[in-house]
CSV table of C-alpha atoms in Angstrom, one decimal:
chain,number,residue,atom,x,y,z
A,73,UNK,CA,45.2,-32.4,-47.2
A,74,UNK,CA,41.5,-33.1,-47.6
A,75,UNK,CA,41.4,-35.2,-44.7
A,76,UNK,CA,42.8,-32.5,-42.6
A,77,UNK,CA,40.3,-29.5,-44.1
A,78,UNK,CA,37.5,-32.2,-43.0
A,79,UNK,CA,38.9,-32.3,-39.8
A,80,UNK,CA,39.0,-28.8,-39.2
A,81,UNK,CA,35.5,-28.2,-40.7
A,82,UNK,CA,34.1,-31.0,-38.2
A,83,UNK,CA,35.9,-29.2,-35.6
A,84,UNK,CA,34.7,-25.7,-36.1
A,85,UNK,CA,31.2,-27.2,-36.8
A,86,UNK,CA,31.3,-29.1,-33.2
A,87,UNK,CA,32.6,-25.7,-31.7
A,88,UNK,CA,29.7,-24.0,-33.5
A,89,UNK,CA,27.3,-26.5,-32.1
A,90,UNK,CA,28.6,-26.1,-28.5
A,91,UNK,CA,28.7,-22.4,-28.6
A,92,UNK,CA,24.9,-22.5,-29.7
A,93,UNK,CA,23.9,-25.1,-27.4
A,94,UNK,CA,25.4,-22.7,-24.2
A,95,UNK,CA,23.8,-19.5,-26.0
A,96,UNK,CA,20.5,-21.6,-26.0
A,97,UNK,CA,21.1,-22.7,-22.3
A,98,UNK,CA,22.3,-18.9,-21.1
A,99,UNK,CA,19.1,-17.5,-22.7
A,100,UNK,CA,17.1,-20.1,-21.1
A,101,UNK,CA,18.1,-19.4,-17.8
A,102,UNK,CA,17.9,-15.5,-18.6
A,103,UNK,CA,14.3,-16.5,-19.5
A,104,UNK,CA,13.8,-18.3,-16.4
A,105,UNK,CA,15.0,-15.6,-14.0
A,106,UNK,CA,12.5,-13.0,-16.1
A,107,UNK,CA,9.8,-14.9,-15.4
A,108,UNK,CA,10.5,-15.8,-11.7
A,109,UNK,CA,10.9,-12.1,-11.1
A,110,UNK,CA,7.6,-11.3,-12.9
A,111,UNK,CA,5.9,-13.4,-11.2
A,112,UNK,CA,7.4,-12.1,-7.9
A,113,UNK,CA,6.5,-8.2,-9.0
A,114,UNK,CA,3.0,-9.1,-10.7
A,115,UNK,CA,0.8,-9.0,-7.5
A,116,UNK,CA,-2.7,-9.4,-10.3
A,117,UNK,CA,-5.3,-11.4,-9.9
A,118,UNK,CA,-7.7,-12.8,-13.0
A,119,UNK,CA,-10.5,-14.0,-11.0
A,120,UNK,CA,-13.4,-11.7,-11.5
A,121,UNK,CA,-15.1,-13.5,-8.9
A,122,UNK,CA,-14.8,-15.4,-5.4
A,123,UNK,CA,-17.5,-17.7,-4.2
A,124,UNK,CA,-16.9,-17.2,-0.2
A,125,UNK,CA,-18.2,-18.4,3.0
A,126,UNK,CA,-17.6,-15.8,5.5
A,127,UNK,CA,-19.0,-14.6,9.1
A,128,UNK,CA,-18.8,-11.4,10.4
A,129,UNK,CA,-15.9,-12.6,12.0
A,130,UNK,CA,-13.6,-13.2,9.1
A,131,UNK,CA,-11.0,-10.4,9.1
A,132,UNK,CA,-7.9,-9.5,7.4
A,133,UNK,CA,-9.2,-10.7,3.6
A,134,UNK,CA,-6.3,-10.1,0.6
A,135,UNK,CA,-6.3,-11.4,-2.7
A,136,UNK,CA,-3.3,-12.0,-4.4
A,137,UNK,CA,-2.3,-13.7,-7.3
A,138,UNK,CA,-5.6,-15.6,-7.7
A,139,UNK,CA,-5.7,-16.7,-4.1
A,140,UNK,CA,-7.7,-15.1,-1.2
A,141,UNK,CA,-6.6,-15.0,2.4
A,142,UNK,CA,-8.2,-14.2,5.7
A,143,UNK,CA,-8.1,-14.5,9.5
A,144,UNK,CA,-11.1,-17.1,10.8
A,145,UNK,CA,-10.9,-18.2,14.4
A,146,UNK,CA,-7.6,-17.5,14.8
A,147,UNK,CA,-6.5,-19.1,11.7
A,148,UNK,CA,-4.9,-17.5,9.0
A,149,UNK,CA,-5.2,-19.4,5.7
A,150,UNK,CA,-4.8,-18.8,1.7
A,151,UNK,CA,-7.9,-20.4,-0.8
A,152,UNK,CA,-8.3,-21.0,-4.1
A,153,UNK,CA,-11.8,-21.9,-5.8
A,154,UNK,CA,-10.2,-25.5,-5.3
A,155,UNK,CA,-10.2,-25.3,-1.6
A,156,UNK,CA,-7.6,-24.4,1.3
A,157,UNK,CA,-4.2,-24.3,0.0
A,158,UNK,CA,-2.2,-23.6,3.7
A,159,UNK,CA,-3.6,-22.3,6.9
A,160,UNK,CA,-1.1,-20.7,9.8
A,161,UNK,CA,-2.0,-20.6,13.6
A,162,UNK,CA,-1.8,-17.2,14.5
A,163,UNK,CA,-2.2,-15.0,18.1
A,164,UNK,CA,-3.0,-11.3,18.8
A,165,UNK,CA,-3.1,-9.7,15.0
A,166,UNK,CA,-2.7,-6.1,14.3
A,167,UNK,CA,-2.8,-6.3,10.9
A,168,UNK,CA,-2.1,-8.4,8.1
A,169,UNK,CA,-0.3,-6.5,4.7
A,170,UNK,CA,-0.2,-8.3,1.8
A,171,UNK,CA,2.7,-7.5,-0.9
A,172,UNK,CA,5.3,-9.4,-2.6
A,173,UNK,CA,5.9,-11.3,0.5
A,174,UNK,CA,2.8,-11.3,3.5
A,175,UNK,CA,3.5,-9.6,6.8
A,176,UNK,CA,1.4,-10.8,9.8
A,177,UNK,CA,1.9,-8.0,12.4
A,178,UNK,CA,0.9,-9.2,16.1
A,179,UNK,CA,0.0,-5.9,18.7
A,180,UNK,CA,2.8,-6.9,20.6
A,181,UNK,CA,5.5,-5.8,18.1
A,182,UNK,CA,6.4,-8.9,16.1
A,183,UNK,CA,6.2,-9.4,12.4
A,184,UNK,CA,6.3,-12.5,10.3
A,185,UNK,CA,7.7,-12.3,7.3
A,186,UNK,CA,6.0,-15.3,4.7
A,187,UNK,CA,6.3,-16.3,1.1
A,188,UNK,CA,2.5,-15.9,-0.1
A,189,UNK,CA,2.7,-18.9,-2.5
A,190,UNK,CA,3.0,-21.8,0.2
A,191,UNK,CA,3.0,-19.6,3.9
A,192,UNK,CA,6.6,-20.3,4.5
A,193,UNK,CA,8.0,-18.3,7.2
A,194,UNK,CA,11.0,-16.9,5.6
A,195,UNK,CA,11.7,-14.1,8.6
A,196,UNK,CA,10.4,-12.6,12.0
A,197,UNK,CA,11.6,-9.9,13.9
A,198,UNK,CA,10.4,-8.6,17.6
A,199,UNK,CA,10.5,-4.8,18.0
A,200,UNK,CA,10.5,-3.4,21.5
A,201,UNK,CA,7.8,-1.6,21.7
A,202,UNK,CA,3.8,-2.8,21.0
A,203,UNK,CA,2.2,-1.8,17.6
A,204,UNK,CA,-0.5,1.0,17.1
A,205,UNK,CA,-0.7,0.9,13.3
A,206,UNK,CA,1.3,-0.1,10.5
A,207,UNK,CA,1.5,0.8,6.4
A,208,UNK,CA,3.3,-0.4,3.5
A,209,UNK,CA,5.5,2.9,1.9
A,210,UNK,CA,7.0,2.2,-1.3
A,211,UNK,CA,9.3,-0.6,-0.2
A,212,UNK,CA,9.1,0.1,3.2
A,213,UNK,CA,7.2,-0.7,6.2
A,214,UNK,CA,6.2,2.2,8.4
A,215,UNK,CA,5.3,1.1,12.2
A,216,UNK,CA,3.6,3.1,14.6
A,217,UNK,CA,4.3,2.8,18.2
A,218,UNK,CA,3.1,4.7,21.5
A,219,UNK,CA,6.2,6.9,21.3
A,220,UNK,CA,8.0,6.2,18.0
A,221,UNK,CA,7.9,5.3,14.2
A,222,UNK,CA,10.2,2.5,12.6
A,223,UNK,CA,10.9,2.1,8.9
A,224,UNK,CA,11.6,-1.5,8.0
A,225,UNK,CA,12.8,-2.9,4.9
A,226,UNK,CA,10.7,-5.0,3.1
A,227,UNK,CA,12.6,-7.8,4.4
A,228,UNK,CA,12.5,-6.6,7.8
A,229,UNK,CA,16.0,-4.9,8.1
A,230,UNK,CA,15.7,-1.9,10.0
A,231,UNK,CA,15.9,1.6,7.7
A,232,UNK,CA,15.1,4.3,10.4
A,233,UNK,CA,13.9,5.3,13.8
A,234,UNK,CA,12.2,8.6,15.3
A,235,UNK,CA,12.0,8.4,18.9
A,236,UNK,CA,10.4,11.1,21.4
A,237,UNK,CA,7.5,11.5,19.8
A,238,UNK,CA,3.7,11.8,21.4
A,239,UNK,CA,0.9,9.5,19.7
A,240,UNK,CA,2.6,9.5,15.9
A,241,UNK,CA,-0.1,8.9,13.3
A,242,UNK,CA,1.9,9.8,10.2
A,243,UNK,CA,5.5,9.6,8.8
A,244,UNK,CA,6.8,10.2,5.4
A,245,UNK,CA,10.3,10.8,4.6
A,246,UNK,CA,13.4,11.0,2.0
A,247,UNK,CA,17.0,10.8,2.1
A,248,UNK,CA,16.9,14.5,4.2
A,249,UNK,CA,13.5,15.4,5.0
A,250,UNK,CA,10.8,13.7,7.3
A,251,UNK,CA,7.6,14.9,7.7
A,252,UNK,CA,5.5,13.6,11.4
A,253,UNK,CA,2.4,13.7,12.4
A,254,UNK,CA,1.5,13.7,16.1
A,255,UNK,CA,-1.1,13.6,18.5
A,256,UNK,CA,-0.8,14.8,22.0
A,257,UNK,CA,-3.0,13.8,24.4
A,258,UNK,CA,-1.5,15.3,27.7
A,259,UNK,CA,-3.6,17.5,30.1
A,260,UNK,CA,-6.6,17.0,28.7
A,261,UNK,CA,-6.8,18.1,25.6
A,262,UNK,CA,-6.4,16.7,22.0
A,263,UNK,CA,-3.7,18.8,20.4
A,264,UNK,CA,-2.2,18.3,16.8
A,265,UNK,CA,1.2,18.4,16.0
A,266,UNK,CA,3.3,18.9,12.2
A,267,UNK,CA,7.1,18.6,12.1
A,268,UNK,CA,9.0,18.9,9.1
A,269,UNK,CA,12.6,18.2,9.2
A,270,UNK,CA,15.6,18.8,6.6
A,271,UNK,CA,18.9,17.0,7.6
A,272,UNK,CA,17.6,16.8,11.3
A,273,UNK,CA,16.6,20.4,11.7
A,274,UNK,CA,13.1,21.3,12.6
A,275,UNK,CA,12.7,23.2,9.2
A,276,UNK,CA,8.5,23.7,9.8
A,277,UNK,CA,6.2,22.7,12.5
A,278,UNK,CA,2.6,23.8,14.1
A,279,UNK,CA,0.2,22.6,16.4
A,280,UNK,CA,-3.1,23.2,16.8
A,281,UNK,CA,-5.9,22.0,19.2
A,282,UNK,CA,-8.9,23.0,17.1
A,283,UNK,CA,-7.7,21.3,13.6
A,284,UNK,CA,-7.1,17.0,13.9
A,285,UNK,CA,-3.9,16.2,11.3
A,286,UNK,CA,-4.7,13.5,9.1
A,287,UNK,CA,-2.4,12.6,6.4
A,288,UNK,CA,1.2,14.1,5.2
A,289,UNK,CA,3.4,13.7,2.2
A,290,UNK,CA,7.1,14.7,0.6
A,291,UNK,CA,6.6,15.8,-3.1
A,292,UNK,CA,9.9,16.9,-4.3
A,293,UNK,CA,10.5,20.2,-2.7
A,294,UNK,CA,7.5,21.1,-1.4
A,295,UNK,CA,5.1,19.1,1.2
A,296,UNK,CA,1.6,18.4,1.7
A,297,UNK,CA,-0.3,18.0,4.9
A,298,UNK,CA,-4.2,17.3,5.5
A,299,UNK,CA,-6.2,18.4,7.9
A,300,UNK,CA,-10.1,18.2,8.5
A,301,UNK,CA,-10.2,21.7,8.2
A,302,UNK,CA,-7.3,22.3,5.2
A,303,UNK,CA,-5.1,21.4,2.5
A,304,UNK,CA,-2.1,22.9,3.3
A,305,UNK,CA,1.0,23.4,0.6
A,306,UNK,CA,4.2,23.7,2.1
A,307,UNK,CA,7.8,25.3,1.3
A,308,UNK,CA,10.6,25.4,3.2
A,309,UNK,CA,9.2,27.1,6.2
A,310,UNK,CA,6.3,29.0,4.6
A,311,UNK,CA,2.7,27.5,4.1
A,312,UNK,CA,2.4,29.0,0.1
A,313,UNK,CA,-1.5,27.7,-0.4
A,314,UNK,CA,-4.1,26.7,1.8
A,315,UNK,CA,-7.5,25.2,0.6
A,316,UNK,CA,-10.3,25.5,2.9
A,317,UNK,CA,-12.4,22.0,3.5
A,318,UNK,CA,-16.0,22.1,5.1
A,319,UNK,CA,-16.4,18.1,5.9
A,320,UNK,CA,-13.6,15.5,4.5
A,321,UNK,CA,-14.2,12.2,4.9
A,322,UNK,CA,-11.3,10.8,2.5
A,323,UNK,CA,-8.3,11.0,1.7
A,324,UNK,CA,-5.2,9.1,-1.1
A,325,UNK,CA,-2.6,10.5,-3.0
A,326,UNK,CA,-0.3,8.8,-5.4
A,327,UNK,CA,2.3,11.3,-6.0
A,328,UNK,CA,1.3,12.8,-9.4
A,329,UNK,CA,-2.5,13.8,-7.5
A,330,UNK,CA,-4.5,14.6,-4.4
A,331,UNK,CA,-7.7,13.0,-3.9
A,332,UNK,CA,-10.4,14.2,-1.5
A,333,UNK,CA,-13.8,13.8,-0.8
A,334,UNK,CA,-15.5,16.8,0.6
A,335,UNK,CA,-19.0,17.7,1.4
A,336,UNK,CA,-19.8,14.9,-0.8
A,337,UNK,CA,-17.4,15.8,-3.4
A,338,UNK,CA,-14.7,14.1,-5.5
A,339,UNK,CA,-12.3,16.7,-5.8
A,340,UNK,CA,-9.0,16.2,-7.8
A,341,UNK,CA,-5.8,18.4,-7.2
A,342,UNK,CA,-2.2,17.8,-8.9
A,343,UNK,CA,0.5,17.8,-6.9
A,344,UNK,CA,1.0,21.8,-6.5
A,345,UNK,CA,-2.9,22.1,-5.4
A,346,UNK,CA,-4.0,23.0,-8.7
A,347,UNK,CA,-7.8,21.6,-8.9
A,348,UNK,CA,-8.3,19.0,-12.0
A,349,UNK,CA,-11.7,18.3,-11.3
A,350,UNK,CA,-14.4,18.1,-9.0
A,351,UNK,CA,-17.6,15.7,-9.0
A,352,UNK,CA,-20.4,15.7,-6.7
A,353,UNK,CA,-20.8,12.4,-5.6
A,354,UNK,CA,-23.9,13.1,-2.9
A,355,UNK,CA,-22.5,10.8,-0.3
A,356,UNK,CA,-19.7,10.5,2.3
A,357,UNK,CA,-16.6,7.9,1.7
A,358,UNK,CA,-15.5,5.6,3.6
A,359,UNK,CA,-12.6,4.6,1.2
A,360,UNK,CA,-10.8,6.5,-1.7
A,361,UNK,CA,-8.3,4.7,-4.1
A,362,UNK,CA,-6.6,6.6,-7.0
A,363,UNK,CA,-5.8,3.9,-9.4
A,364,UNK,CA,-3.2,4.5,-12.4
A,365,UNK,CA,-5.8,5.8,-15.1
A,366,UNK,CA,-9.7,5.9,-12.7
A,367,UNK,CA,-10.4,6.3,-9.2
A,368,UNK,CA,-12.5,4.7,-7.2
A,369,UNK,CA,-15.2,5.8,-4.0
A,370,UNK,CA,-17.1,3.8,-1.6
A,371,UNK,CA,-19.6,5.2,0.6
A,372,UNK,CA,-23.3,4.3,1.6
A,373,UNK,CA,-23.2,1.3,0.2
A,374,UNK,CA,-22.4,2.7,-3.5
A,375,UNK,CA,-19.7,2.1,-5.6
A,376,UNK,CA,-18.2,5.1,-8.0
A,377,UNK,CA,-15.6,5.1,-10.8
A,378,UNK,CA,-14.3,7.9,-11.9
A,379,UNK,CA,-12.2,8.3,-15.2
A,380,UNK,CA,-12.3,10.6,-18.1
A,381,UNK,CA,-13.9,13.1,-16.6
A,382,UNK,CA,-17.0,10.8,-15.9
A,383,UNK,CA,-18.1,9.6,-13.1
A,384,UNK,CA,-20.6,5.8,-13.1
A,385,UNK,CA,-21.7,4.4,-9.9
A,386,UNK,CA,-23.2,0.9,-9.0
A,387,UNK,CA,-24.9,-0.2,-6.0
A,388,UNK,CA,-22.8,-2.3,-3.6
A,389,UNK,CA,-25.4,-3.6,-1.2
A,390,UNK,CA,-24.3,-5.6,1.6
A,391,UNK,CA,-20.4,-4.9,0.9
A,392,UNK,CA,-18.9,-5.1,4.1
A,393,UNK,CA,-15.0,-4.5,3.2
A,394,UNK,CA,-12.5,-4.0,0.3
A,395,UNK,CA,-9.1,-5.0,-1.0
A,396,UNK,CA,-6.5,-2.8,-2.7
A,397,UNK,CA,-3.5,-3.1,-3.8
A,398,UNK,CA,-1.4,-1.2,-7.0
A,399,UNK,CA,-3.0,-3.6,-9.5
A,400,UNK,CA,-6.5,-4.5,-8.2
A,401,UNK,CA,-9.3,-3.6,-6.3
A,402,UNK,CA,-12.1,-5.8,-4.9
A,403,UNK,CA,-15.2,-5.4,-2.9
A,404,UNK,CA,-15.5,-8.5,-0.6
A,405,UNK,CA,-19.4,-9.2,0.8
A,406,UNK,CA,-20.2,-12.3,3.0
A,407,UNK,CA,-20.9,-14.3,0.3
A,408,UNK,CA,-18.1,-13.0,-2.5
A,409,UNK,CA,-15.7,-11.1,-3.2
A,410,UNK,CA,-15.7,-9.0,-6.3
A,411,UNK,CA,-13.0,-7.2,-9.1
A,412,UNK,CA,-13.7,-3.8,-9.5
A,413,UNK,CA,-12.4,-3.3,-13.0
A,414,UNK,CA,-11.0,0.0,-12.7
A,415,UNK,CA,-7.6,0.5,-13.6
């Protein structure tokens, strides 16, 4: 009888053994998968600074992930402050978007889909038409062509299309509204167009020849649309505010707030076109960035950070470009590039 009960005991002591061992070995591999998609989301970078060798030339510079990349002679490569870590032939560039994966976007209407860690190619498409301009939306890409837009997964698959159109600058959309931004160039004259569409019907549009259409976005049930003249709030088919602007020179939204500079001006709206805040800044910008808690101005060579209600600035000098993306910022001179820590 003892024999057996020791028998049993070993027994449920082995099973308790193996059951931990595969609980260790699940929760490893639950681990594991954590990380890897961390890593894959967290596009961050710790380096404060980048010692850099670069000619007016160098184009197309990203950081991600403590690595910076740039086009040089036709090369496309990724660094590190231990030297070249891959380097990619590439032809006729557009533009080059850096995200979780890199998209290297040729005029002609191909894209390159590559991991960002080692350059892999991992996908490429070739759309039909040549490329005027292309954005990252959400997870989306939005490509501009002569007479179209196309909405691409971030893996390439094709979401949308909106043919017919004249010179599109700017496209937003939802599951059953678009909003498009056109230019029309015909007989002369520069007109503007805005089109906004519920479930395919033309629900708003106008046109003007005096006002240029910059920028357009879907917040919930109403829409916004930018002009160099106005701020317009949209409803249904009714404009139900209109802000008047006397010289914008930027632009950036990030669903929550509007961001403009005007007349030299940070000026802060929420989402309805209530004004937050406004700041005089005293100089034009040539890029606007609203970050999750700060937002940051360029212009004239000056660097300003605004957040709490206070605005610092810091002279720039010689900065000839920048790098965003929704984690970091960095000003990038011929000789470095630097984190802007505003966050």
């Amino acid at each position: 009888m003892d024999r057996r009960r020791t028998i049993k005991r070993r027994k449920r002591k082995i099973n308790l053994n193996a059951f931990r061992i595969l609980l260790i070995a699940i929760l490893a591999l639950v681990l594991f998968f954590v990380i890897k998609i961390y890593q894959f989301n967290n596009l961050d970078s710790k380096v404060e600074t980048f010692n850099v060798d670069f000619t007016k030339e160098t184009n197309n510079i990203g950081v991600l992930n403590n690595k910076y990349y740039k086009i040089d002679n036709g090369v496309f490569s990724a660094n590190t402050e231990n030297g070249e870590q891959f380097k990619i032939n590439v032809l006729d560039i557009n533009k080059v978007i850096y995200d979780k994966y890199i998209y290297l976007v040729e005029n002609s209407g191909r894209i390159r889909l590559l991991n960002r860690n080692d350059g892999k190619e991992l996908k490429k498409v070739k759309l039909d038409k040549s490329i005027e301009s292309i954005e990252k939306n959400g997870d989306n890409l939005i490509v501009y062509h002569p007479d179209k837009v196309s909405v691409l997964s971030d893996k390439l698959e094709k979401v949308n299309e909106v043919s017919d159109l004249r010179n599109p600058i700017k496209y937003d959309f939802t599951d059953t509204k678009e909003a498009i931004l056109e230019m029309d160039l015909s007989d002369g004259v520069v007109s503007s167009i805005f089109t906004v569409k519920n479930n395919d019907n033309t629900q708003f549009s106008i046109s003007s020849s005096n006002e240029v259409f910059l920028f357009t976005k879907i917040i919930d049930d109403n829409t916004i649309m930018v002009s160099n003249s106005y701020i317009y709030l949209i409803n249904g088919n009714s404009v139900v505010k209109k802000i008047l602007l006397k010289d914008i020179s930027a632009i950036d939204f990030n669903y929550e707030q509007l961001a403009v500079v005007d007349d030299k001006q940070l000026i802060i709206f929420d989402k309805n076109l209530e004004e937050i805040d406004k700041k005089t800044i005293g100089v034009d910008a040539d890029k606007l960035s609203i970050r999750k808690n700060s937002i940051v101005a360029i212009g004239n060579e000056k660097l300003f950070v605004y957040e709490n209600g206070n605005v610092i600035d810091a002279d720039i000098g010689g900065v000839v470009n920048w790098f965003e993306n929704d984690q970091v910022f960095y000003t990038i001179f011929l000789d470095k590039i630097v984190k802007v820590n505003a966050y």
